[in-house]
Short mmCIF file of C-alpha atoms and ligand atoms in Angstrom, two decimals:
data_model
loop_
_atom_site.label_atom_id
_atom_site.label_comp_id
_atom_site.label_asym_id
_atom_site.label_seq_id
_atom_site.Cartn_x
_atom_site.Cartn_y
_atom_site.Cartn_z
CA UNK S 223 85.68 82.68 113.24
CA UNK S 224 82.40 85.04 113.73
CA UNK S 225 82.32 88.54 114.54
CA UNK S 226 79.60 90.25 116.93
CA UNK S 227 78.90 93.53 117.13
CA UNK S 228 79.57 95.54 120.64
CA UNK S 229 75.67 96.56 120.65
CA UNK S 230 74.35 92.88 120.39
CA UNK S 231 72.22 93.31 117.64
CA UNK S 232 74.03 94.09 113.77
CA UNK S 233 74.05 90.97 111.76
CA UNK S 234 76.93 88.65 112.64
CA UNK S 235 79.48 88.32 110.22
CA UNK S 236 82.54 86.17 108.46
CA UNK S 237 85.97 87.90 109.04
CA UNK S 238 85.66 89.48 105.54
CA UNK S 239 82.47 91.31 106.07
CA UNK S 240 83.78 92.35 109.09
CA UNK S 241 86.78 94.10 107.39
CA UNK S 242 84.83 95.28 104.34
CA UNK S 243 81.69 96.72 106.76
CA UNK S 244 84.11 98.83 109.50
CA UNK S 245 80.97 100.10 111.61
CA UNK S 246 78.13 97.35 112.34
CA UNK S 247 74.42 98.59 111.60
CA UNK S 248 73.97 98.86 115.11
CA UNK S 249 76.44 101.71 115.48
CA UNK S 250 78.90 99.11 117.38
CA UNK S 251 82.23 97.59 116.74
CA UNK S 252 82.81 94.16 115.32
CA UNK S 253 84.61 92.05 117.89
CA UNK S 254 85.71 88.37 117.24
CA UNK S 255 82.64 86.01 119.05
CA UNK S 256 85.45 83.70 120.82
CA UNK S 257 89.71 84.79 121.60
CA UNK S 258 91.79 82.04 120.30
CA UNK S 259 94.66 81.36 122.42
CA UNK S 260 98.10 80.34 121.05
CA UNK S 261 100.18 77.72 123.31
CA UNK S 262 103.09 78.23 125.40
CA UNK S 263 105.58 76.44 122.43
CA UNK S 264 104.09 78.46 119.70
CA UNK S 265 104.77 81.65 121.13
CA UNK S 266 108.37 80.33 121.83
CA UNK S 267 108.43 79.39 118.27
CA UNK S 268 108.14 82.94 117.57
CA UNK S 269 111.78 83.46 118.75
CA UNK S 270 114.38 84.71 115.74
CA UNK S 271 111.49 84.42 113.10
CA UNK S 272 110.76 87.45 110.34
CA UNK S 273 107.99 89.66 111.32
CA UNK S 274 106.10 88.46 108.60
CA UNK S 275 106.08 85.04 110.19
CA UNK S 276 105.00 85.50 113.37
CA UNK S 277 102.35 87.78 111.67
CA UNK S 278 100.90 85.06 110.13
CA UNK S 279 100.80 83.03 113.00
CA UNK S 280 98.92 85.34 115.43
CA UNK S 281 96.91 86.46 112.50
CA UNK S 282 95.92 83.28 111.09
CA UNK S 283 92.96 82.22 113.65
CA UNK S 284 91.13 85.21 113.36
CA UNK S 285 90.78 85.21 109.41
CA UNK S 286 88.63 81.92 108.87
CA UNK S 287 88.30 80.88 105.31
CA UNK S 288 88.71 84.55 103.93
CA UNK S 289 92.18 83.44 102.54
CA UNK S 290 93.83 80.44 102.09
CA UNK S 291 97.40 80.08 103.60
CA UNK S 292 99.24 80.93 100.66
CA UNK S 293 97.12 84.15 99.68
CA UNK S 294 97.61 85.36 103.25
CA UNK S 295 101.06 85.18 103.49
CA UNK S 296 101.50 86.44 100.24
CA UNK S 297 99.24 89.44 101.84
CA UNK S 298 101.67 89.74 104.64
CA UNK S 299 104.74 89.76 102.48
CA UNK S 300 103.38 92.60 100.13
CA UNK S 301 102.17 94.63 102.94
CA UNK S 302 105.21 95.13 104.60
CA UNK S 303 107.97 94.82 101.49
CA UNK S 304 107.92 98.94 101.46
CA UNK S 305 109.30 99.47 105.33
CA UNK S 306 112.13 101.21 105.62
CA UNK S 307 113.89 98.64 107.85
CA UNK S 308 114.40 94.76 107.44
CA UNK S 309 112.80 94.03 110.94
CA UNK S 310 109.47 96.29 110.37
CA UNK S 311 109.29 96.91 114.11
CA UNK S 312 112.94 97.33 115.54
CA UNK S 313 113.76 98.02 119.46
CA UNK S 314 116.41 100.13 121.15
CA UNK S 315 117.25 100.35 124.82
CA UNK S 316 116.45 103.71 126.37
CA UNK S 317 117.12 102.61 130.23
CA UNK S 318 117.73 99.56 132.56
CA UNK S 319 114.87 97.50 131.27
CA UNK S 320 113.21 100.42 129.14
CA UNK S 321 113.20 99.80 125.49
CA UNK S 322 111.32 101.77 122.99
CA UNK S 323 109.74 99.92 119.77
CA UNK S 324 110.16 101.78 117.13
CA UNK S 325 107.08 101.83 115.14
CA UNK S 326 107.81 104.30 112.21
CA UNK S 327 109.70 102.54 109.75
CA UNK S 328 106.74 102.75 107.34
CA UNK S 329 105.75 104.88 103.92
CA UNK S 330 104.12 107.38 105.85
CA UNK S 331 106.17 106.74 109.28
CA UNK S 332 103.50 106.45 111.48
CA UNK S 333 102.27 102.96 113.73
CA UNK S 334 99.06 103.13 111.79
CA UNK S 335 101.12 102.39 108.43
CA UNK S 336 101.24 98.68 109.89
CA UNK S 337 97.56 98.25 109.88
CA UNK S 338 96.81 100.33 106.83
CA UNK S 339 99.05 98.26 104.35
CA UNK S 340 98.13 95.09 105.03
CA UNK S 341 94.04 96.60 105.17
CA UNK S 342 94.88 97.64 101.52
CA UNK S 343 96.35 94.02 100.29
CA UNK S 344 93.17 92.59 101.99
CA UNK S 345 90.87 95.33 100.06
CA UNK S 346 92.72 94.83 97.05
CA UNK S 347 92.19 90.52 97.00
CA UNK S 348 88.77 90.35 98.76
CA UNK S 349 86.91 92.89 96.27
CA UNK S 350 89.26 92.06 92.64
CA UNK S 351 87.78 88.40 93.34
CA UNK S 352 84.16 89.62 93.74
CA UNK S 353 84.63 92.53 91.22
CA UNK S 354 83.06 95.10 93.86
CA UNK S 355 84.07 98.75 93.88
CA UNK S 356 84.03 100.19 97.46
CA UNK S 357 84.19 103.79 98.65
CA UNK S 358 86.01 104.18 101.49
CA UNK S 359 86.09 107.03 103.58
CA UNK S 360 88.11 107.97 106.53
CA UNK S 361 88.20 110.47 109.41
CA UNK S 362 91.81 111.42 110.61
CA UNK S 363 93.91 113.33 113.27
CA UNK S 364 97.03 113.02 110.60
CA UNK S 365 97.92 109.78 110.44
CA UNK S 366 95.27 107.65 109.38
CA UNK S 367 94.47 109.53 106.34
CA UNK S 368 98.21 109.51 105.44
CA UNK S 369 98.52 105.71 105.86
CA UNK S 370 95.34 105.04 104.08
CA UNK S 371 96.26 107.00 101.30
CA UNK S 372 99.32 105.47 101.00
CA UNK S 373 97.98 102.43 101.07
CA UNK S 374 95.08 102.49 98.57
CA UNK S 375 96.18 105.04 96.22
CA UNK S 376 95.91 103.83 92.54
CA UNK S 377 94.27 100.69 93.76
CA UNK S 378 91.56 99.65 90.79
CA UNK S 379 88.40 98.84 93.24
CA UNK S 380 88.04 101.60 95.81
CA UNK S 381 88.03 105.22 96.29
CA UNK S 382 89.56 106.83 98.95
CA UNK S 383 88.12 110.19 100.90
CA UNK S 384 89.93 111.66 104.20
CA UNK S 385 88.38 113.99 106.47
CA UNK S 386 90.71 115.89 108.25
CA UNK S 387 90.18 118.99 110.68
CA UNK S 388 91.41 122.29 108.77
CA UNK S 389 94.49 123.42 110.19
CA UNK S 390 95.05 121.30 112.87
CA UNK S 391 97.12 119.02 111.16
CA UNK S 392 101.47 118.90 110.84
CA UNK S 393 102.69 120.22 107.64
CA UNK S 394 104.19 116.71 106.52
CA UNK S 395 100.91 114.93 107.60
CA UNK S 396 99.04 117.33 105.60
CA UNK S 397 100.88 116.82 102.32
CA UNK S 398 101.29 112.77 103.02
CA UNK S 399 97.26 113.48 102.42
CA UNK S 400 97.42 116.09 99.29
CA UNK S 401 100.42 115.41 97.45
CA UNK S 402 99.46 112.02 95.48
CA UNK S 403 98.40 112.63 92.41
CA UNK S 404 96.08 109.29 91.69
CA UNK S 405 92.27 110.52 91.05
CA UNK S 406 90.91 107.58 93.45
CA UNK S 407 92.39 109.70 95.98
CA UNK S 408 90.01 112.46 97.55
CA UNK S 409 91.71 114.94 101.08
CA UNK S 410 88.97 116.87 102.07
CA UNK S 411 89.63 119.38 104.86
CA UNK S 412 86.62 119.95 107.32
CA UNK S 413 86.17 123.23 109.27
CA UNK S 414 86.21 121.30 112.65
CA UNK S 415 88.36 119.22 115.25
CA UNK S 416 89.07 115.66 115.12
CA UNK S 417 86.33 114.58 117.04
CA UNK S 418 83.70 116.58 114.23
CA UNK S 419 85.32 114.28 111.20
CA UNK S 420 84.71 111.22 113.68
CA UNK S 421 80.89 112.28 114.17
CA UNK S 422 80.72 112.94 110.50
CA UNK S 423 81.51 109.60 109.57
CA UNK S 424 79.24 107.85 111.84
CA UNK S 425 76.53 109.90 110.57
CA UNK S 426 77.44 108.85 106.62
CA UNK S 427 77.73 105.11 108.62
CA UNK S 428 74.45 105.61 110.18
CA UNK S 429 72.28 106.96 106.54
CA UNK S 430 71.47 103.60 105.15
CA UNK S 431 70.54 105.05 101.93
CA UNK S 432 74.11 107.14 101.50
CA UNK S 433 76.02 104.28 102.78
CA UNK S 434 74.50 101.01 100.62
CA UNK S 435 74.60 104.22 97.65
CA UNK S 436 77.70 104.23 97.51
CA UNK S 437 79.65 101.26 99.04
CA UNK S 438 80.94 102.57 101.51
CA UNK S 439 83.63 101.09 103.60
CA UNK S 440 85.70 102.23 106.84
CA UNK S 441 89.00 102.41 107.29
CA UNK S 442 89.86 103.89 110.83
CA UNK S 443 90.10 102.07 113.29
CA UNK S 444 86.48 100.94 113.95
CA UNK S 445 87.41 98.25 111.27
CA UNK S 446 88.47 94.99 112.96
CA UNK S 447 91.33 94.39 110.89
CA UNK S 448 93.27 97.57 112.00
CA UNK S 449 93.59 96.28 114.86
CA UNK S 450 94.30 92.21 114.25
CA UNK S 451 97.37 93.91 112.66
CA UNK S 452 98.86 95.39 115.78
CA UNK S 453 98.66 92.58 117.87
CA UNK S 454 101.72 91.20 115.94
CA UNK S 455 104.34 93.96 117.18
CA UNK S 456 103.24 93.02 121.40
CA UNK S 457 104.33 89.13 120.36
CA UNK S 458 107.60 90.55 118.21
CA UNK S 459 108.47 92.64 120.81
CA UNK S 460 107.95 90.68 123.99
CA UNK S 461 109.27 87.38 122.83
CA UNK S 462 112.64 89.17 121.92
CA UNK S 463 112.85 90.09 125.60
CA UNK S 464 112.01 86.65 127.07
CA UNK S 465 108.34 85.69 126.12
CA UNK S 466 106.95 83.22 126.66
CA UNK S 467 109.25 82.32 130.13
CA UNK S 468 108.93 86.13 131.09
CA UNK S 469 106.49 88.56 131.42
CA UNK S 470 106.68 91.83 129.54
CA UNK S 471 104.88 95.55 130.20
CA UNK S 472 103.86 98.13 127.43
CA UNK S 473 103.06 101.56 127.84
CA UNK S 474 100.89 102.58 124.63
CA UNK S 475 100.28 106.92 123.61
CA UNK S 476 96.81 106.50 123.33
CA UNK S 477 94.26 108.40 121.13
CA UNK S 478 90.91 105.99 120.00
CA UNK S 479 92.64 103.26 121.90
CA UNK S 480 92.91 101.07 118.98
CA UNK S 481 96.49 100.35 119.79
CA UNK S 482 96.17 99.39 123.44
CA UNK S 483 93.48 97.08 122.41
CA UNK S 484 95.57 94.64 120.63
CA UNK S 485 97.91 94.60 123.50
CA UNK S 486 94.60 93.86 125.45
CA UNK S 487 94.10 90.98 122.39
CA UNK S 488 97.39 89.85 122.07
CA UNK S 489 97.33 88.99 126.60
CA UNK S 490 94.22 87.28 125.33
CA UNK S 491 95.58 85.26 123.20
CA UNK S 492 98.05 83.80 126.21
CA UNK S 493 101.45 86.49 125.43
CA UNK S 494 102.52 87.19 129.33
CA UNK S 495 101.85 90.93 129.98
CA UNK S 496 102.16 91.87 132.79
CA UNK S 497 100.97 95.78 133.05
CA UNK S 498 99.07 97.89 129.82
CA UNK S 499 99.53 101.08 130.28
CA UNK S 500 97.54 103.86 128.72
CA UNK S 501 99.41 106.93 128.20
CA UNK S 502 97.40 110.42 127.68
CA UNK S 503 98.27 113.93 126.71
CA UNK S 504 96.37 116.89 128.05
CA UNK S 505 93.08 115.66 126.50
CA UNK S 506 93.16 112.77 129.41
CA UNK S 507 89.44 111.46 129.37
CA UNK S 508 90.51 108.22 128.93
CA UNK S 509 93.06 108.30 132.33
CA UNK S 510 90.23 110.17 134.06
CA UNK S 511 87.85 107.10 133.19
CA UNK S 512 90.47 104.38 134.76
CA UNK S 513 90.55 106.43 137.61
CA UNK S 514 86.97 106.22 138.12
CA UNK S 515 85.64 109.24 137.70
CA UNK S 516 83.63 108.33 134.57
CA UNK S 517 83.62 109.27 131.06
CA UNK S 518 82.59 112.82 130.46
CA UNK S 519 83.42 114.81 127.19
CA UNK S 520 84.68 118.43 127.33
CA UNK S 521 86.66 120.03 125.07
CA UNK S 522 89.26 119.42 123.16
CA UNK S 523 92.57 121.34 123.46
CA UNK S 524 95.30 121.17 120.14
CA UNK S 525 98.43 119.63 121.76
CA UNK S 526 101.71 119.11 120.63
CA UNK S 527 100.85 115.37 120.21
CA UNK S 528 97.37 116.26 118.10
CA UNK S 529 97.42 112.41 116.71
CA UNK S 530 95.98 111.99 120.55
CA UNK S 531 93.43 115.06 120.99
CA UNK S 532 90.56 113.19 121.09
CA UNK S 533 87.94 113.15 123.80
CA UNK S 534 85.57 110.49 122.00
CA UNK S 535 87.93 107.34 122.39
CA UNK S 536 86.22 105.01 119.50
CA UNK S 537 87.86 101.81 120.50
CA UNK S 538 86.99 102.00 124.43
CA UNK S 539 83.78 100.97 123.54
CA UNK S 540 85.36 97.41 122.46
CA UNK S 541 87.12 97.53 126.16
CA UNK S 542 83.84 98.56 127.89
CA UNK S 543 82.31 95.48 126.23
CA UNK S 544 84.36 93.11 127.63
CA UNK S 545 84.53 95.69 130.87
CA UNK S 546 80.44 94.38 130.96
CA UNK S 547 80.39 90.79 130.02
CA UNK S 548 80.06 91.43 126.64
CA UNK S 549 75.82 92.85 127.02
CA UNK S 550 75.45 94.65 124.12
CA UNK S 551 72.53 96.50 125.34
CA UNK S 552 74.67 97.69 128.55
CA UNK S 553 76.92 99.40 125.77
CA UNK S 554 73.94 100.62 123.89
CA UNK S 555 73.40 102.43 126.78
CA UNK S 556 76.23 103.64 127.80
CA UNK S 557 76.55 105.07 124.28
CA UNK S 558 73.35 106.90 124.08
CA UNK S 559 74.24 108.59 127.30
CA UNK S 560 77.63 109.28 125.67
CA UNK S 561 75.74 111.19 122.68
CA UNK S 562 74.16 113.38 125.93
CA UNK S 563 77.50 114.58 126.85
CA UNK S 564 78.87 111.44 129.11
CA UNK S 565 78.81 108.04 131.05
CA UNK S 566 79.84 106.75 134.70
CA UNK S 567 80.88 103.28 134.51
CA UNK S 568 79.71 100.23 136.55
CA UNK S 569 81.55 99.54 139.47
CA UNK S 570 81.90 95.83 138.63
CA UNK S 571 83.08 96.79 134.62
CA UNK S 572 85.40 99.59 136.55
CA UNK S 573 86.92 96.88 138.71
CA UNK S 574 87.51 94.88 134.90
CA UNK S 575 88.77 97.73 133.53
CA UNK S 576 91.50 98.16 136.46
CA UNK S 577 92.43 95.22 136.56
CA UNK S 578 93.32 95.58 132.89
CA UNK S 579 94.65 98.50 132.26
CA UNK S 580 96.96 101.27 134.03
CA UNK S 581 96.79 104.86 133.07
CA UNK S 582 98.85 108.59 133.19
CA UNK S 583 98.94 111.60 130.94
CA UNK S 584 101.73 113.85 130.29
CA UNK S 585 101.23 117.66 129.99
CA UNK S 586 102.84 119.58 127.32
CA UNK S 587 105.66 120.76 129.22
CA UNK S 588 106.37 117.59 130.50
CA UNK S 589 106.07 116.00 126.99
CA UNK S 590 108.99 118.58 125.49
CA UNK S 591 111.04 118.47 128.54
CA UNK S 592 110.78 114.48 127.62
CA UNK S 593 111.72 115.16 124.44
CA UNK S 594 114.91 117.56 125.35
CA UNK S 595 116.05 114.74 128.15
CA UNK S 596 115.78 111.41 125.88
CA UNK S 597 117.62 113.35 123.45
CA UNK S 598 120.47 114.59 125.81
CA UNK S 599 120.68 110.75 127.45
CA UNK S 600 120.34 108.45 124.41
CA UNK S 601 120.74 110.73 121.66
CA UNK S 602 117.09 109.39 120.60
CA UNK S 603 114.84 111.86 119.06
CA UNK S 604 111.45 111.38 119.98
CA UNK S 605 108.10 112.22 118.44
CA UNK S 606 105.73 113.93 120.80
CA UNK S 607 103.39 111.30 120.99
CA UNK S 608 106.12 108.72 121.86
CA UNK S 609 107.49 111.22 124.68
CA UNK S 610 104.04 111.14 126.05
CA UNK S 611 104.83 107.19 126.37
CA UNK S 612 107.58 107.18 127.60
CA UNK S 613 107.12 110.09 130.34
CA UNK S 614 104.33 107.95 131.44
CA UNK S 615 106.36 104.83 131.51
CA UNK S 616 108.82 106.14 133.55
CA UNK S 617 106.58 107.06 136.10
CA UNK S 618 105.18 104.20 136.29
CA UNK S 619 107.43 101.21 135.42
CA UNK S 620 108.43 98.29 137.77
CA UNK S 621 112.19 98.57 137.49
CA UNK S 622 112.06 94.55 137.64
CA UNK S 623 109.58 93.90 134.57
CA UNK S 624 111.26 94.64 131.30
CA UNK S 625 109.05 97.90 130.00
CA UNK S 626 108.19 98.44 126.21
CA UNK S 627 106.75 102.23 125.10
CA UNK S 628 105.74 102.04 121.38
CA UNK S 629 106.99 105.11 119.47
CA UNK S 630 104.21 105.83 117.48
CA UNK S 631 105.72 108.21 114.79
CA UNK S 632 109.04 109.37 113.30
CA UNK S 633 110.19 112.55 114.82
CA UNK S 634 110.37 113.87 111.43
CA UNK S 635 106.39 114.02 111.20
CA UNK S 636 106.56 116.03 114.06
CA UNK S 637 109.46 118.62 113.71
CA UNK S 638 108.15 121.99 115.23
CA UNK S 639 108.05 120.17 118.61
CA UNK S 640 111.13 117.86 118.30
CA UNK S 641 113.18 121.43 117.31
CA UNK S 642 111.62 123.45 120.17
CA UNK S 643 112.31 120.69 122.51
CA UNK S 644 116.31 119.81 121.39
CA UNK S 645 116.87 122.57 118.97
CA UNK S 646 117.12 120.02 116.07
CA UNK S 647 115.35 119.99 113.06
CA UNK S 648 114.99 116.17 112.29
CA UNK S 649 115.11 115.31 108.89
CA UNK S 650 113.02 113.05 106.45
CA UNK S 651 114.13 109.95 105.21
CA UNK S 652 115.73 110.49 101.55
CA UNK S 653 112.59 107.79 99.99
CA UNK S 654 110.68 111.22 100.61
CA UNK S 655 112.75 114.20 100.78
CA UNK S 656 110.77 115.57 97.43
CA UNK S 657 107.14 115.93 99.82
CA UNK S 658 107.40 119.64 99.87
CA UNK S 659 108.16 120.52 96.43
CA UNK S 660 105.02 118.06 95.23
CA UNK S 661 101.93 120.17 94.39
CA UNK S 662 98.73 119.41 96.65
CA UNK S 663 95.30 118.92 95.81
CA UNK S 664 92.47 119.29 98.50
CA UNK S 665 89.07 120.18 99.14
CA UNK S 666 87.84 122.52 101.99
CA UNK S 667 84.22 121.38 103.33
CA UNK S 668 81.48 122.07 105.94
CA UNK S 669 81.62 120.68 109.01
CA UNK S 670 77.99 119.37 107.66
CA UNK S 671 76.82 115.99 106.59
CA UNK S 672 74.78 117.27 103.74
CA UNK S 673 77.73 118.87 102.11
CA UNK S 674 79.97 116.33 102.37
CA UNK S 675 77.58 113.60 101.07
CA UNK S 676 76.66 116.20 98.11
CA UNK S 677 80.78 116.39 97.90
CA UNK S 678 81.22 112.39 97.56
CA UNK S 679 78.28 111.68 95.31
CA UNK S 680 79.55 114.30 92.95
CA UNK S 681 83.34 113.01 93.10
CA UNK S 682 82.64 109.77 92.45
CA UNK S 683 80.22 110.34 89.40
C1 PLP A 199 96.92 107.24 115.96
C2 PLP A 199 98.08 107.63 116.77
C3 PLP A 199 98.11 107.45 118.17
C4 PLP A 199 96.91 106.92 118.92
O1 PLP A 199 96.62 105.57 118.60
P1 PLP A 199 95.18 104.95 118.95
O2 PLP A 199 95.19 103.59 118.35
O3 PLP A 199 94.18 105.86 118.30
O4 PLP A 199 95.04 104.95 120.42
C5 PLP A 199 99.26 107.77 118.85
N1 PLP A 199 100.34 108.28 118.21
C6 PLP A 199 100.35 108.49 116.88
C7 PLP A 199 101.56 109.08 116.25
C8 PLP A 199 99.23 108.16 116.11
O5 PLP A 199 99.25 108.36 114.79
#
């Protein structure tokens, strides 16, 4: 399996330079050169196995020769050992044919934990063999920098560095990032928004000289292996409600649009899905753009969901490449115009796009008022960012196809919101009740590339 890069012309690459790159030279996105499609009997297969075994099954294709059978599923097994429940992804019925996968169950109880662990097992095995030492640095809304802390902290071959905006992260996001105490662990908070850290990294990405310097390596989810990892929970989830002989919707709270994509790969691959639906908060670029009114960036406004306040969606540009028969330089384009403040999109990629994907926001009130009603019908607490699904899903589900919103987060991540919405305070799991009485270690930086390449050369010396 080859991977190509969304601008046409960064080297291509095995799956493990893929994952050990993150950003091509190019500026693009590695993408795998061909889909592999599983048959109708193999996804049936998938019915009553372990997580871990259908994960190596829709995995497997896409890693070529990187690791043998045995290493991988050793991989697997390791990644997910330190969930918090025996069926890593669970499901509960909210509604008639609304069910709600519950995607928190990890060490830092976010979705991205699912990626991030089994990123760090691959990390760990593809470098220890070559005896490479990687830096690795990461922007963040929250979440990512939590999970990839979590998941290379203490790790022999790599340093770790998260960018996060200053203040504009939760509380228990904030100390997931300064609380460990390994010193291959670096939180640095920048004075900016999300979308700054994001443009930050790209410019380390883009400095040759910094980035073959230092080794570095991306983590968010730019790198292709993020998102092979999601595309298990679509195949978990749909085949326990019928998949292969029926077809199965998912409404997904969407930030870079890294999750939706695998539930873009995972139709690919032949799982029947019927509708993808991309749920926004307030900071809706992204359902402005399937609407057709083009991509064009404003500014950003802190929500209640911040995990999704975003107005440069990283992943889209993987969609729009498909969206334009994979031409790199049509993307190229597209993204230069992007760095000018915004894009319209071809009507013949738009009509792609459609056909793909679905799209609504939620606005704060109607997130919390989510919130306060899931709670009074189900006794579910939801995070914000899963209320934003599932507002969105309810709008727009076909009572007659079986509906799946991913819940992206624990409620306990997010607690302001959850209380002001239900007047409950939800608690942390007991594994880490001790996260506020742990002493935290951070760095405040410039919003400035200088600085923080002065800040990483020094740190790593
Ligand atoms: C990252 C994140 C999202 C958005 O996911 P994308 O893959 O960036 O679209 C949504 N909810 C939560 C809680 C997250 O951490």
């Amino acid at each position: 399996m080859r991977y190509i890069s969304t601008r046409g012309t960064a080297p291509v690459l095995s799956f493990e330079e893929a994952m050990l790159t993150g950003l091509a030279r190019d500026g693009g996105l590695y993408v795998p050169e061909t889909i592999p499609t599983l048959s109708r009997d193999e996804i049936a297969g998938m019915a009553g196995q372990s997580y871990e075994e259908v994960a190596f099954t829709v995995m497997r294709p896409f890693i070529g020769d990187t690791f043998t059978d045995d290493e991988f599923r050793d991989l697997i097994t390791k990644a997910y050992a330190c969930f918090g429940h025996s069926a890593r992804a669970p499901m509960v019925q909210l509604a008639p044919n609304h069910f709600l996968l519950e995607l928190f169950h990890g060490p830092t109880l976010a979705f991205k934990d699912f990626a991030m662990q089994l990123i760090g097992q691959m990390f760990q095995k593809a470098l220890g063999r070559k005896g490479d030492r990687v830096t690795i640095v990461g922007a963040t809304s929250g979440d990512t920098g939590s999970a990839a802390i979590e998941a290379f902290r203490g790790l022999d071959n790599v340093d770790v560095f998260i960018l996060y905006p200053h203040g504009r992260v939760s509380e228990v996001q904030r100390r997931q990032m300064t609380t460990p105490s390994e010193s291959n662990v670096h939180a640095l908070a920048v004075d900016g928004d999300f979308d700054d850290c994001q443009a930050r990294l790209k410019d380390m990405f883009n400095d040759f000289e910094f980035r073959d310097g230092v080794k570095l390596a991306g983590v968010n989810s730019i790198n292709w292996g993020r998102v092979l990892a999601q595309v298990v929970y679509y195949f978990t989830a749909a085949v326990s409600l019928g998949a292969p002989d029926r077809e199965v919707s998912f409404t997904v709270p969407t930030g870079n649009f890294g999750d939706i994509f695998a539930g873009y790969i995972a139709k690919r691959m032949g799982l029947p899905i019927a509708d993808l639906v991309v749920a926004t908060n307030q900071n809706d670029i992204l359902d402005r753009c399937l609407k057709g009114q083009g991509y064009h960036k404003g500014e950003v406004h802190a929500s209640i969901s911040p995990s999704m306040d975003i107005q440069v969606s990283s992943n889209f540009e993987r969609a729009l490449f498909d969206a334009y028969e994979r031409d790199g330089n049509a993307v190229a384009q597209l993204m230069a115009e992007l760095g000018q403040g915004g894009f319209d999109v071809s009507q013949g990629a738009m009509q792609a796009l459609q056909d793909l994907y679905r799209s609504g926001r939620a606005s704060e009130a109607e997130t919390t008022e989510t919130i306060a009603q899931l709670h009074t019908t189900t006794g579910e607490l939801l995070c914000p960012h899963s209320a934003v699904g599932v507002k969105v899903a309810e709008d727009q589900r076909d009572p007659c196809v079986p509906m799946v919103t991913l819940a992206t987060a624990h409620p306990a991540k997010f607690p302001d919101a959850v209380e002001n919405a239900t007047g409950i305070r939800p608690g942390l799991p007991s594994r880490m009740a001790d996260l506020f009485d742990r002493p935290e270690r951070v760095t405040r930086v410039a919003n400035d590339l200088e600085a923080l390449k002065t800040h990483i050369r020094k740190a790593l010396a």
